[in-house]
Short mmCIF file of C-alpha atoms in Angstrom, two decimals:
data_model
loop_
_atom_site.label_atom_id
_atom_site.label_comp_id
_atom_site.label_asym_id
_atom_site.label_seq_id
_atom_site.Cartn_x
_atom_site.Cartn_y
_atom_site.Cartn_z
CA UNK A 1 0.00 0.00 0.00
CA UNK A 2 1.02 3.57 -1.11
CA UNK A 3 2.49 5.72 1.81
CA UNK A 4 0.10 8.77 2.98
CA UNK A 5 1.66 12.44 2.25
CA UNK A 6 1.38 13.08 5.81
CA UNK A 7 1.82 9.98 7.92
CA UNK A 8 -1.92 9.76 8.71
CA UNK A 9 -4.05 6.70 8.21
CA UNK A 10 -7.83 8.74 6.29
CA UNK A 11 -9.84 7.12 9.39
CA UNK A 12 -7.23 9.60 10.79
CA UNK A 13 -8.39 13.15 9.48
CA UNK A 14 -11.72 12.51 8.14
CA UNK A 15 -14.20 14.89 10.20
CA UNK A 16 -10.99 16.45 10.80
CA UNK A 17 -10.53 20.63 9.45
CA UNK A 18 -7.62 21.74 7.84
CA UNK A 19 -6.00 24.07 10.27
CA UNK A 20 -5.38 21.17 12.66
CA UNK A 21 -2.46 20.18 9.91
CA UNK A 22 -1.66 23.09 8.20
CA UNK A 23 0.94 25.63 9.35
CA UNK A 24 -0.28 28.30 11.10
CA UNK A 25 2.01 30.61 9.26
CA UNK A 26 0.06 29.50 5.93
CA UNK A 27 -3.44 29.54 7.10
CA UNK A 28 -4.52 33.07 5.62
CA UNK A 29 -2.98 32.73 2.66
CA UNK A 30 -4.90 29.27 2.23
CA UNK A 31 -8.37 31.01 2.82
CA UNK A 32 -7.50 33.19 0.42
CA UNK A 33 -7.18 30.94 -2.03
CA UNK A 34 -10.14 28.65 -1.04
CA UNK A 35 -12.04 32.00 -1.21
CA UNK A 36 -11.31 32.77 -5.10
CA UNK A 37 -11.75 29.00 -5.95
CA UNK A 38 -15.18 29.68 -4.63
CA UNK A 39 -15.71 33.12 -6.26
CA UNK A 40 -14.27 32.03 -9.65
CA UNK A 41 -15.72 28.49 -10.10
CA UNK A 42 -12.21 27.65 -11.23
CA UNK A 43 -8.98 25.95 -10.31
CA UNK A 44 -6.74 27.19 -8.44
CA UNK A 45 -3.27 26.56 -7.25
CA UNK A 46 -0.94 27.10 -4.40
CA UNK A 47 1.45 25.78 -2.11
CA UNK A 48 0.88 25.15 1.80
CA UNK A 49 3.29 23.50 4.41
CA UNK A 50 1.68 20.83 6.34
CA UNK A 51 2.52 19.20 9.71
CA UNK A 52 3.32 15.71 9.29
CA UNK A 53 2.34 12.90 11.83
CA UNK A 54 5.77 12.25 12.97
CA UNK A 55 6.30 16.23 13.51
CA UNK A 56 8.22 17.43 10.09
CA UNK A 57 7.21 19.76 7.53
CA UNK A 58 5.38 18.53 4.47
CA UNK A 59 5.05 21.52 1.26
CA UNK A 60 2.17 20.39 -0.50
CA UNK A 61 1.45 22.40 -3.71
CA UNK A 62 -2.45 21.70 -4.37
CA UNK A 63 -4.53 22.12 -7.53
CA UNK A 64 -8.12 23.03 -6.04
CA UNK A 65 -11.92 23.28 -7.20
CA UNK A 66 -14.91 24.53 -5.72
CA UNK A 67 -17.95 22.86 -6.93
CA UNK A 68 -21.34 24.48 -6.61
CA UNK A 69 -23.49 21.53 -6.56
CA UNK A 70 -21.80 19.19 -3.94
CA UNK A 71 -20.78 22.38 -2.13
CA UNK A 72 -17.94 21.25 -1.78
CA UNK A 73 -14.16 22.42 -2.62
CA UNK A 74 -11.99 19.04 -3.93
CA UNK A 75 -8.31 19.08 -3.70
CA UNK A 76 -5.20 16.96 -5.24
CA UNK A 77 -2.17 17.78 -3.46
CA UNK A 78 1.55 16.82 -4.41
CA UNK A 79 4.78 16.47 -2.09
CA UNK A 80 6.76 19.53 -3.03
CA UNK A 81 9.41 18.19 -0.12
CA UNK A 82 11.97 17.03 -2.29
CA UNK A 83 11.79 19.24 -5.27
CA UNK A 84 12.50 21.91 -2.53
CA UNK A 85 15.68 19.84 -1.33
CA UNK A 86 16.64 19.78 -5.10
CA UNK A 87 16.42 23.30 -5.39
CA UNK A 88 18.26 24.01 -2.10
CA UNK A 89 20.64 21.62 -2.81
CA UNK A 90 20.94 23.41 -6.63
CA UNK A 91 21.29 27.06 -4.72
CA UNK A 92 24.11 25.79 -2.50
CA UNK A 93 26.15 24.30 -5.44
CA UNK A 94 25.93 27.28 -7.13
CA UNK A 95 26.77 29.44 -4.45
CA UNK A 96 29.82 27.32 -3.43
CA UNK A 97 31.05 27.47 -7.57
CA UNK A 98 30.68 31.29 -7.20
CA UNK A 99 32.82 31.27 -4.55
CA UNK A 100 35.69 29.16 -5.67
CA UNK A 101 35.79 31.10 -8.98
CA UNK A 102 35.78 35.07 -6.94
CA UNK A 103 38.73 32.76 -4.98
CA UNK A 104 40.59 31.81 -7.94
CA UNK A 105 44.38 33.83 -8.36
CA UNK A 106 43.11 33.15 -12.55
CA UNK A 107 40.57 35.14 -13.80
CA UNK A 108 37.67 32.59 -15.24
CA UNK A 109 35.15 34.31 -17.89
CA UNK A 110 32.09 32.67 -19.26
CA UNK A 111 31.00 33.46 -22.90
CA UNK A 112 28.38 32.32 -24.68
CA UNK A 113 28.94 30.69 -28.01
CA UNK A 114 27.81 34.34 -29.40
CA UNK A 115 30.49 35.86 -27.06
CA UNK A 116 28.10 37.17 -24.77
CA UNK A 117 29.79 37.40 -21.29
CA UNK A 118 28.10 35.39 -18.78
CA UNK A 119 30.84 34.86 -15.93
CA UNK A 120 33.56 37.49 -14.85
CA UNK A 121 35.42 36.68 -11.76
CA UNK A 122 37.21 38.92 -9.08
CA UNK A 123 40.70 38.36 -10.56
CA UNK A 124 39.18 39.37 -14.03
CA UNK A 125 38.69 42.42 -12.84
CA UNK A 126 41.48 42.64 -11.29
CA UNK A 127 43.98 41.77 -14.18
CA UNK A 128 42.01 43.44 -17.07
CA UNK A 129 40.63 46.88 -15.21
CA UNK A 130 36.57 46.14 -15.75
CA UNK A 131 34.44 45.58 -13.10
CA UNK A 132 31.71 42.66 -13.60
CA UNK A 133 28.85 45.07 -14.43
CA UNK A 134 30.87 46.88 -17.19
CA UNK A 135 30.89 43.29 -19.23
CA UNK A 136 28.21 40.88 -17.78
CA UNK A 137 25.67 40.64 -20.57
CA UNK A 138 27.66 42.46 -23.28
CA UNK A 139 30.50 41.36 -26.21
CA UNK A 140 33.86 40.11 -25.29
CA UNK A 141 36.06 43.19 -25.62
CA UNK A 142 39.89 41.72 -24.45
CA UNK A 143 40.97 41.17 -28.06
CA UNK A 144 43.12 44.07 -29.14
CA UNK A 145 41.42 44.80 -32.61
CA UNK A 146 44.93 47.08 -33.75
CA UNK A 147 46.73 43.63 -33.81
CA UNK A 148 45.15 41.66 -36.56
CA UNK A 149 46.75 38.59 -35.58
CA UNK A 150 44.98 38.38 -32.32
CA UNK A 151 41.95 38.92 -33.83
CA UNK A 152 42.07 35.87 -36.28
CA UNK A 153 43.85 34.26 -33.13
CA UNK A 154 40.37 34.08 -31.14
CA UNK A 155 38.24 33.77 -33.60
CA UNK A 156 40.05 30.77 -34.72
CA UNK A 157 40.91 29.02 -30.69
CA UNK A 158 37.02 30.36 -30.12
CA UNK A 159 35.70 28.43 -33.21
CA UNK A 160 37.61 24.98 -31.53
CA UNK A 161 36.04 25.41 -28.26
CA UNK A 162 33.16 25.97 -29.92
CA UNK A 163 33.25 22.64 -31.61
CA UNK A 164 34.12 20.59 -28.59
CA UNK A 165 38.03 21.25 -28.07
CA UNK A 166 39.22 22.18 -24.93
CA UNK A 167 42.72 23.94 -24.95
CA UNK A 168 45.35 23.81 -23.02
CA UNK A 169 48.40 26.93 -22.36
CA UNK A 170 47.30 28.91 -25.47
CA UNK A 171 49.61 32.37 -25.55
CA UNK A 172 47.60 35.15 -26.65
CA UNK A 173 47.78 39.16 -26.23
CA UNK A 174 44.47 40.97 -24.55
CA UNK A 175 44.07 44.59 -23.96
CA UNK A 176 43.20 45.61 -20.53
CA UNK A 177 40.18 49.02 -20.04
CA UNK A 178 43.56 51.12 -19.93
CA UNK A 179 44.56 49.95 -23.52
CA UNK A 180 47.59 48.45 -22.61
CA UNK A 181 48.27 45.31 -24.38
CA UNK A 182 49.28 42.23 -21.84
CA UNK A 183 50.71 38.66 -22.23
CA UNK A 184 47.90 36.42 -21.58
CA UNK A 185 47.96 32.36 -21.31
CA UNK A 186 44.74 30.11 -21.19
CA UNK A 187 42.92 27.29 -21.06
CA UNK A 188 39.45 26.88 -22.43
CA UNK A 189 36.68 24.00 -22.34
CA UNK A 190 32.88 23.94 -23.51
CA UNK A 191 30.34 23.64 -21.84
CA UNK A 192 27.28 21.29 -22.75
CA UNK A 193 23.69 21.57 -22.49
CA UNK A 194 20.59 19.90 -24.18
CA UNK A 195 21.33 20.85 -27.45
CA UNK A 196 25.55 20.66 -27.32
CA UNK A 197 27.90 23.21 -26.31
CA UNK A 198 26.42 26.45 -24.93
CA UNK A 199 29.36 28.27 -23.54
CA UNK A 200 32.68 28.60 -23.21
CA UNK A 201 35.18 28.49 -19.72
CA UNK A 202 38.08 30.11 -19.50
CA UNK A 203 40.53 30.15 -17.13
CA UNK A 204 43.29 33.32 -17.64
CA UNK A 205 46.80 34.33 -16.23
CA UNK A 206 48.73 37.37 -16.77
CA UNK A 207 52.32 36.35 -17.21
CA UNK A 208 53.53 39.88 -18.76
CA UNK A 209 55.99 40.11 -16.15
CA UNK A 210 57.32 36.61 -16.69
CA UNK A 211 57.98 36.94 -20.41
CA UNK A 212 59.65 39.47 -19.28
CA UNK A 213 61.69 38.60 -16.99
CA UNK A 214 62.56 35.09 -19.34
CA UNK A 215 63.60 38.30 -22.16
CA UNK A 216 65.51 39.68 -19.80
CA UNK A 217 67.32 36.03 -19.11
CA UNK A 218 67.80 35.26 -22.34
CA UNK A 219 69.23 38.29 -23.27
CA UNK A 220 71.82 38.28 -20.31
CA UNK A 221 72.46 34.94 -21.16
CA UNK A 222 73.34 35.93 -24.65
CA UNK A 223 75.53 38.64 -23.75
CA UNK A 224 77.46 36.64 -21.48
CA UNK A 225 77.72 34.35 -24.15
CA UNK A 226 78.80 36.63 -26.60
CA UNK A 227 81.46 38.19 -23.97
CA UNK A 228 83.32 35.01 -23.03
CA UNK A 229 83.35 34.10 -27.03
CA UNK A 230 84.73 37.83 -27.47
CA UNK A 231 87.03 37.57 -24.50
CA UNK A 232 88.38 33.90 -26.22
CA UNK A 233 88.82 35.52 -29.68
CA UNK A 234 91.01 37.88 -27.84
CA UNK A 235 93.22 36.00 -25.48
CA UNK A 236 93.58 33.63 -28.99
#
């Protein structure tokens, strides 16, 4: 046999009114709604918390109908208990993902597959100058258009993503709200819904400062290469 809603046995509420189960918190707004059943003749529906048997909290969303002959208003209610667990559970996910990407020292931005910007992180803004309202909902604007090469450049690694690649330590130049042009390196992945990839991830470091420091290497290295060779040529 099925288990009842809320614990009770029907020997167990028949002759029984409704405010000895619903919460008193939701008792107006229940009359309410009993009340325009009754004045509109039609169904109507709403959501109510009940007290269960063993003493928990039942939400009950009900689809109701006054009928004018039997005088009578006629109710089918369904559990709304675990749908609201879902969504609670749904709401915390998302809240702790929020917080791991504001955390992140990389900044992570969200396009859509028409380069809409969906997701802009704390570090985003910090590396590239705009703050989260200045892009959220609007065009991806880091590609410095003056450089033609970096323009072809995204349009061609955005084009992969777009067809299922994800990439891995792509160097690329972006242009930050100042205008000055930085070293950028990233990794991208889609992101799938119903009908295939949706969006795009990215995940974005600023290593300006290490290219050039690894210039500045190089090039010491290469004069101290070129001294001793000198030095040799002379002592020869």
């Amino acid at each position: 046999s099925s288990i009842p809603l809320l614990g009770y046995q029907p020997q167990e509420m028949i002759g029984h009114i409704a405010t000895d189960f619903i919460l008193p918190d939701d008792l107006e707004a229940t009359r309410k709604e009993m009340q325009a059943a009754r004045r509109g003749l039609q169904r109507r529906n709403f959501e109510a918390r009940y007290r269960h048997k063993d003493g928990r909290t039942v939400a009950l969303n009900w689809a109701g109908l006054w009928s004018q002959s039997d005088q009578h208003f006629f109710f089918i209610g369904r559990d709304l208990t675990e749908q609201q667990r879902l969504m609670e559970t749904e709401r915390a996910t998302k809240e702790l993902l929020a917080a791991v990407i504001n955390a992140s020292p990389v900044a992570i931005i969200g396009l859509t597959t028409d380069k809409t910007v969906t997701v802009w992180s704390r570090a985003a803004e910090q590396i590239f100058g705009y703050s989260a309202d200045e892009v959220l909902g609007k065009e991806y604007m880091l590609v410095p258009k003056q450089i033609q090469s970096a323009v072809a450049e995204f349009d061609d690694v955005f084009s992969r993503a777009c067809a299922g690649e994800t990439l891995r330590g792509i160097p690329v130049k972006r242009q930050r709200k100042d205008g000055t042009v930085i070293d950028i390196r990233f990794d991208a992945a889609p992101m799938y819904g119903p009908n295939g990839v949706h969006a795009i991830a990215y995940a974005l470091s600023d290593v300006t400062e290490r290219n050039q420091l690894e210039q500045q290497l190089r090039q010491s290295q290469k004069m101290d290469a070129i001294g001793q060779l000198t030095g040799g040529v002379a002592h020869d």
